[in-house]
Amino acid sequence: MRRSLPFEFLRYAMILLIIAISLVPTLWMLSMAFKPIAEWSASGAALTWWPENPTLDNFRFIFGQSSSELIVSLERTAARPIVASLLAAIVGTLIAMTAGTAAAYGLSRFGKGNNLPLALIQLRLFPPMAVMIPLMIMWSFLGLIDNWFGLAVVYGIVTLPFAFWLMKTFFDDMPREIEDAALVEGCTRLRVFAVITLPMMRPALASSALFVFIMNWSDYLIALLLTTRDWVTIPVYMTSLSSSMTGQLYGAKAALGLIAAIPPVILGIAIQKHLVRGLTFGALKE
């Protein structure tokens, strides 16, 4: 039955309205990042949607350059937190995807009736603080507190269940006939996995890796507890952007938030040809 024109118009109008509402925080952050202090401080003029006098002072400020209007000194610039976030998120994603993909393939092909998948997801059922207290004691003993590698290992462990369950779903939906044919031709199971299965799973790997990376990149609680000064990440560093004179440094926070949004966007653009296929992998079956 053909839908009426008013119904279609209302439908697309609602879609556009939802998109517009969703973009408001992003647009406000973009606007705030280029506003001078007079346009966002408590003592400044009334807030405006667009900056009346666009400036790069907020970006210069978080990287240690003095601002003509914002007379505040930073104990450390944003350069090292950005590096710390990149190292911890990338290495943590590699750990989670490597272990999760291998475990998912093994259990998908050989683990029928195994309770390990349910046991693995139980890692996410515990309250985070109940796990973090003994973890902090162990990491302190190993010398991994305030260390980007120690943070990356925890990220890999915490996001492992997500990587495992995502990849297991994709492996379960993948037909096994191609692998069986390669085994009949004399390929070993390891060669089949490396040469045939993994290349076919590139869309699934791309979408899963993006999801895991975003989780690691945006983490606050784990980084707050496991870093103190030298290797704090962007979310932890952002909480320190305040002043006794001006209060919260909203312009500097918006500038740092804009920078923090760049890596996930670049990663999403880089894998976009695989992303849609990966998100719909296995959705259509005969």
Coordinates of C-alpha atoms in Angstrom, one line a residue:
M1 CA 0.0 0.0 0.0
R2 CA 1.4 3.4 -1.1
R3 CA 1.9 5.8 1.7
S4 CA 0.4 9.3 1.4
L5 CA 2.5 12.3 0.7
P6 CA 1.7 14.0 4.1
F7 CA 2.8 10.9 5.9
E8 CA 6.1 10.8 4.0
F9 CA 6.6 14.5 4.7
L10 CA 6.0 14.1 8.4
R11 CA 8.4 11.1 8.5
Y12 CA 11.3 13.0 6.9
A13 CA 10.6 16.1 9.0
M14 CA 10.9 14.0 12.2
I15 CA 14.1 12.5 10.9
L16 CA 15.6 15.9 10.2
L17 CA 14.4 17.2 13.6
I18 CA 16.1 14.3 15.4
I19 CA 19.3 14.8 13.5
A20 CA 19.3 18.5 14.2
I21 CA 18.7 17.9 18.0
S22 CA 21.6 15.4 18.0
L23 CA 23.9 17.8 16.3
V24 CA 23.3 20.7 18.8
P25 CA 25.9 19.6 21.4
T26 CA 28.6 19.1 18.6
L27 CA 27.8 22.5 17.0
W28 CA 27.9 24.2 20.4
M29 CA 31.3 22.7 21.2
L30 CA 32.6 23.8 17.8
S31 CA 31.3 27.3 18.4
M32 CA 32.7 27.5 22.0
A33 CA 36.1 26.4 20.9
F34 CA 36.6 29.5 18.8
K35 CA 35.1 32.0 21.2
P36 CA 37.3 34.4 23.2
I37 CA 37.0 34.4 26.9
A38 CA 34.7 37.4 27.0
E39 CA 32.0 35.4 25.1
W40 CA 32.0 32.3 27.4
S41 CA 33.2 33.4 30.8
A42 CA 30.7 34.0 33.6
S43 CA 31.6 37.7 33.7
G44 CA 31.3 38.0 29.9
A45 CA 28.5 39.2 27.7
A46 CA 25.3 37.2 27.0
L47 CA 26.0 33.9 25.3
T48 CA 25.7 33.8 21.5
W49 CA 25.4 30.8 19.2
W50 CA 28.2 31.9 16.9
P51 CA 31.5 33.5 18.0
E52 CA 31.4 37.3 17.3
N53 CA 35.2 37.5 17.3
P54 CA 36.6 34.1 16.4
T55 CA 40.0 33.3 17.8
L56 CA 42.5 30.4 18.2
D57 CA 43.4 31.5 21.7
N58 CA 41.8 28.4 23.3
F59 CA 43.9 26.0 21.2
R60 CA 47.0 28.0 21.8
F61 CA 46.3 28.0 25.6
I62 CA 45.9 24.2 26.0
F63 CA 49.3 23.8 24.2
G64 CA 51.1 26.2 26.5
Q65 CA 51.0 29.4 24.6
S66 CA 50.0 32.5 26.5
S67 CA 46.7 34.2 25.8
S68 CA 46.2 37.9 25.8
E69 CA 42.9 37.6 27.7
L70 CA 43.2 34.4 29.7
I71 CA 45.9 34.9 32.3
V72 CA 46.1 31.4 33.7
S73 CA 49.1 29.1 33.9
L74 CA 48.8 25.4 33.2
E75 CA 50.9 22.8 35.1
R76 CA 51.1 20.7 31.9
T77 CA 49.9 21.2 28.3
A78 CA 47.5 18.9 26.4
A79 CA 50.2 17.4 24.2
R80 CA 51.2 14.5 26.6
P81 CA 47.5 13.6 27.5
I82 CA 46.8 13.4 23.7
V83 CA 49.8 11.1 23.2
A84 CA 48.8 9.0 26.3
S85 CA 45.2 8.6 25.0
L86 CA 46.4 7.6 21.6
L87 CA 48.9 5.0 22.9
A88 CA 46.5 3.5 25.5
A89 CA 43.5 3.4 23.1
I90 CA 45.4 2.0 20.1
V91 CA 47.3 -0.7 22.0
G92 CA 44.3 -1.6 24.1
T93 CA 42.2 -2.0 21.0
L94 CA 44.9 -4.2 19.4
I95 CA 45.0 -6.4 22.5
A96 CA 41.3 -6.8 22.7
M97 CA 40.8 -7.4 19.0
T98 CA 43.7 -9.9 18.7
A99 CA 42.6 -12.0 21.7
G100 CA 38.9 -11.5 21.1
T101 CA 39.1 -12.5 17.4
A102 CA 41.2 -15.6 18.1
A103 CA 38.9 -16.7 21.0
A104 CA 35.8 -16.0 19.0
Y105 CA 37.0 -18.1 16.0
G106 CA 38.0 -21.0 18.2
L107 CA 34.7 -21.1 20.1
S108 CA 32.6 -20.5 17.0
R109 CA 34.1 -23.5 15.2
F110 CA 35.0 -25.9 18.0
G111 CA 33.3 -24.7 21.2
K112 CA 29.8 -26.1 20.9
G113 CA 28.1 -26.4 24.3
N114 CA 31.0 -24.5 25.9
N115 CA 30.1 -22.1 28.8
L116 CA 33.2 -19.9 28.2
P117 CA 31.3 -17.2 26.2
L118 CA 28.9 -16.7 29.2
A119 CA 31.8 -16.7 31.6
L120 CA 33.7 -14.1 29.5
I121 CA 30.8 -11.7 29.5
Q122 CA 30.7 -11.9 33.3
L123 CA 33.8 -9.7 33.3
R124 CA 31.4 -6.8 32.5
L125 CA 28.8 -7.7 35.2
F126 CA 30.9 -6.7 38.2
P127 CA 30.7 -3.1 39.4
P128 CA 33.8 -1.3 38.1
M129 CA 34.9 -0.1 41.5
A130 CA 34.8 -3.7 42.9
V131 CA 37.4 -4.7 40.2
M132 CA 39.5 -1.5 40.2
I133 CA 40.5 -1.6 43.9
P134 CA 42.4 -5.0 43.7
L135 CA 43.6 -4.0 40.2
M136 CA 45.2 -0.8 41.6
I137 CA 47.0 -2.9 44.2
M138 CA 48.4 -5.3 41.6
W139 CA 49.3 -2.6 39.2
S140 CA 51.1 -0.7 42.0
F141 CA 53.1 -3.8 42.9
L142 CA 54.1 -4.2 39.2
G143 CA 55.0 -0.6 38.7
L144 CA 52.3 0.0 36.1
I145 CA 50.5 2.9 37.9
D146 CA 50.7 6.1 35.8
N147 CA 52.0 4.1 32.9
W148 CA 50.4 4.1 29.5
F149 CA 51.2 0.5 28.8
G150 CA 49.5 -0.6 32.1
L151 CA 46.5 1.4 31.1
A152 CA 46.5 -0.1 27.7
V153 CA 46.5 -3.7 29.2
V154 CA 43.5 -2.9 31.3
Y155 CA 41.7 -1.4 28.3
G156 CA 42.4 -4.6 26.4
I157 CA 41.0 -6.7 29.2
V158 CA 38.0 -4.6 29.8
T159 CA 36.9 -4.4 26.2
L160 CA 37.8 -8.0 25.4
P161 CA 34.2 -9.3 26.1
F162 CA 32.8 -6.8 23.6
A163 CA 35.4 -7.7 20.9
F164 CA 34.8 -11.4 21.5
W165 CA 31.0 -11.3 21.3
L166 CA 31.0 -9.0 18.3
M167 CA 33.4 -11.2 16.4
K168 CA 31.8 -14.5 17.5
T169 CA 28.5 -13.3 16.0
F170 CA 30.2 -12.5 12.7
F171 CA 32.0 -15.9 12.7
D172 CA 28.8 -17.8 13.5
D173 CA 27.1 -16.1 10.5
M174 CA 29.9 -16.8 8.1
P175 CA 29.3 -20.0 6.0
R176 CA 31.8 -22.7 6.7
E177 CA 31.7 -24.3 3.2
I178 CA 34.6 -22.2 2.0
E179 CA 36.8 -23.2 4.9
D180 CA 35.9 -26.9 4.5
A181 CA 36.8 -26.7 0.8
A182 CA 40.2 -25.3 1.6
L183 CA 40.8 -28.0 4.2
V184 CA 39.9 -30.6 1.7
E185 CA 42.5 -29.1 -0.7
G186 CA 45.2 -29.6 2.0
C187 CA 45.3 -26.3 3.8
T188 CA 46.0 -26.3 7.5
R189 CA 43.5 -24.8 9.9
L190 CA 45.9 -22.0 10.7
R191 CA 46.4 -21.2 7.0
V192 CA 42.7 -21.3 6.4
F193 CA 42.2 -18.8 9.2
A194 CA 44.9 -16.4 8.1
V195 CA 44.5 -16.6 4.3
I196 CA 40.8 -17.2 3.8
T197 CA 38.8 -16.4 7.0
L198 CA 40.4 -13.1 8.1
P199 CA 40.3 -11.4 4.7
M200 CA 36.6 -12.2 4.4
M201 CA 36.0 -10.8 7.9
R202 CA 37.6 -7.4 7.2
P203 CA 34.3 -5.5 7.4
A204 CA 33.5 -7.2 10.7
L205 CA 37.0 -6.5 12.0
A206 CA 36.7 -2.8 11.0
S207 CA 33.4 -2.2 12.7
S208 CA 34.4 -4.1 15.9
A209 CA 37.7 -2.3 16.1
L210 CA 36.0 1.1 15.8
F211 CA 33.6 0.3 18.5
V212 CA 36.3 -0.9 20.9
F213 CA 38.6 2.0 20.1
I214 CA 35.8 4.5 20.9
M215 CA 35.2 2.8 24.3
N216 CA 38.9 3.0 25.1
W217 CA 39.3 6.5 23.8
S218 CA 36.4 7.9 25.8
D219 CA 37.2 6.1 29.1
Y220 CA 37.4 8.3 32.3
L221 CA 37.1 6.1 35.4
I222 CA 39.9 3.6 34.6
A223 CA 42.3 6.4 33.6
L224 CA 41.4 8.5 36.6
L225 CA 42.3 5.6 39.0
L226 CA 45.4 4.3 37.2
T227 CA 47.1 7.6 36.2
T228 CA 48.2 10.4 38.4
R229 CA 50.3 12.9 36.5
D230 CA 52.7 11.9 33.7
W231 CA 50.3 9.8 31.6
V232 CA 46.8 11.2 32.3
T233 CA 44.5 10.8 29.3
I234 CA 42.4 13.5 27.6
P235 CA 39.2 13.0 29.8
V236 CA 41.2 13.2 33.0
Y237 CA 43.2 16.2 31.9
M238 CA 40.0 18.0 30.8
T239 CA 38.8 18.0 34.4
S240 CA 41.8 20.1 35.4
L241 CA 41.0 22.9 33.0
S242 CA 39.6 25.3 35.6
S243 CA 40.7 28.6 37.2
S244 CA 40.0 30.3 40.5
M245 CA 39.6 33.5 38.5
T246 CA 37.3 32.4 35.7
G247 CA 35.9 29.1 37.0
Q248 CA 35.6 26.4 34.4
L249 CA 37.6 27.1 31.2
Y250 CA 34.8 26.2 28.8
G251 CA 36.6 27.5 25.8
A252 CA 39.7 25.5 26.5
K253 CA 37.6 22.4 27.2
A254 CA 35.7 22.8 24.0
A255 CA 38.9 23.2 22.0
L256 CA 40.3 20.0 23.6
G257 CA 37.0 18.2 23.0
L258 CA 37.2 19.2 19.3
I259 CA 40.7 17.7 19.1
A260 CA 39.6 14.6 20.9
A261 CA 36.9 14.0 18.3
I262 CA 39.4 13.9 15.5
P263 CA 40.9 10.4 15.9
P264 CA 37.5 8.5 15.9
V265 CA 36.3 10.5 12.9
I266 CA 39.5 9.8 11.0
L267 CA 39.3 6.1 11.8
G268 CA 35.6 6.0 10.8
I269 CA 36.4 7.7 7.5
A270 CA 39.3 5.4 6.8
I271 CA 37.2 2.3 7.3
Q272 CA 33.9 3.6 5.9
K273 CA 33.9 1.3 2.9
H274 CA 33.9 -1.7 5.4
L275 CA 31.8 -0.1 8.1
V276 CA 28.3 -0.4 6.7
R277 CA 28.9 -3.9 5.5
G278 CA 30.4 -4.9 8.9
L279 CA 27.4 -3.5 10.8
T280 CA 25.0 -5.4 8.6
F281 CA 27.1 -8.6 8.3
G282 CA 24.8 -11.6 8.7
A283 CA 21.6 -9.5 8.7
L284 CA 20.3 -11.1 5.5
K285 CA 20.0 -14.9 5.4
E286 CA 18.3 -17.2 3.0

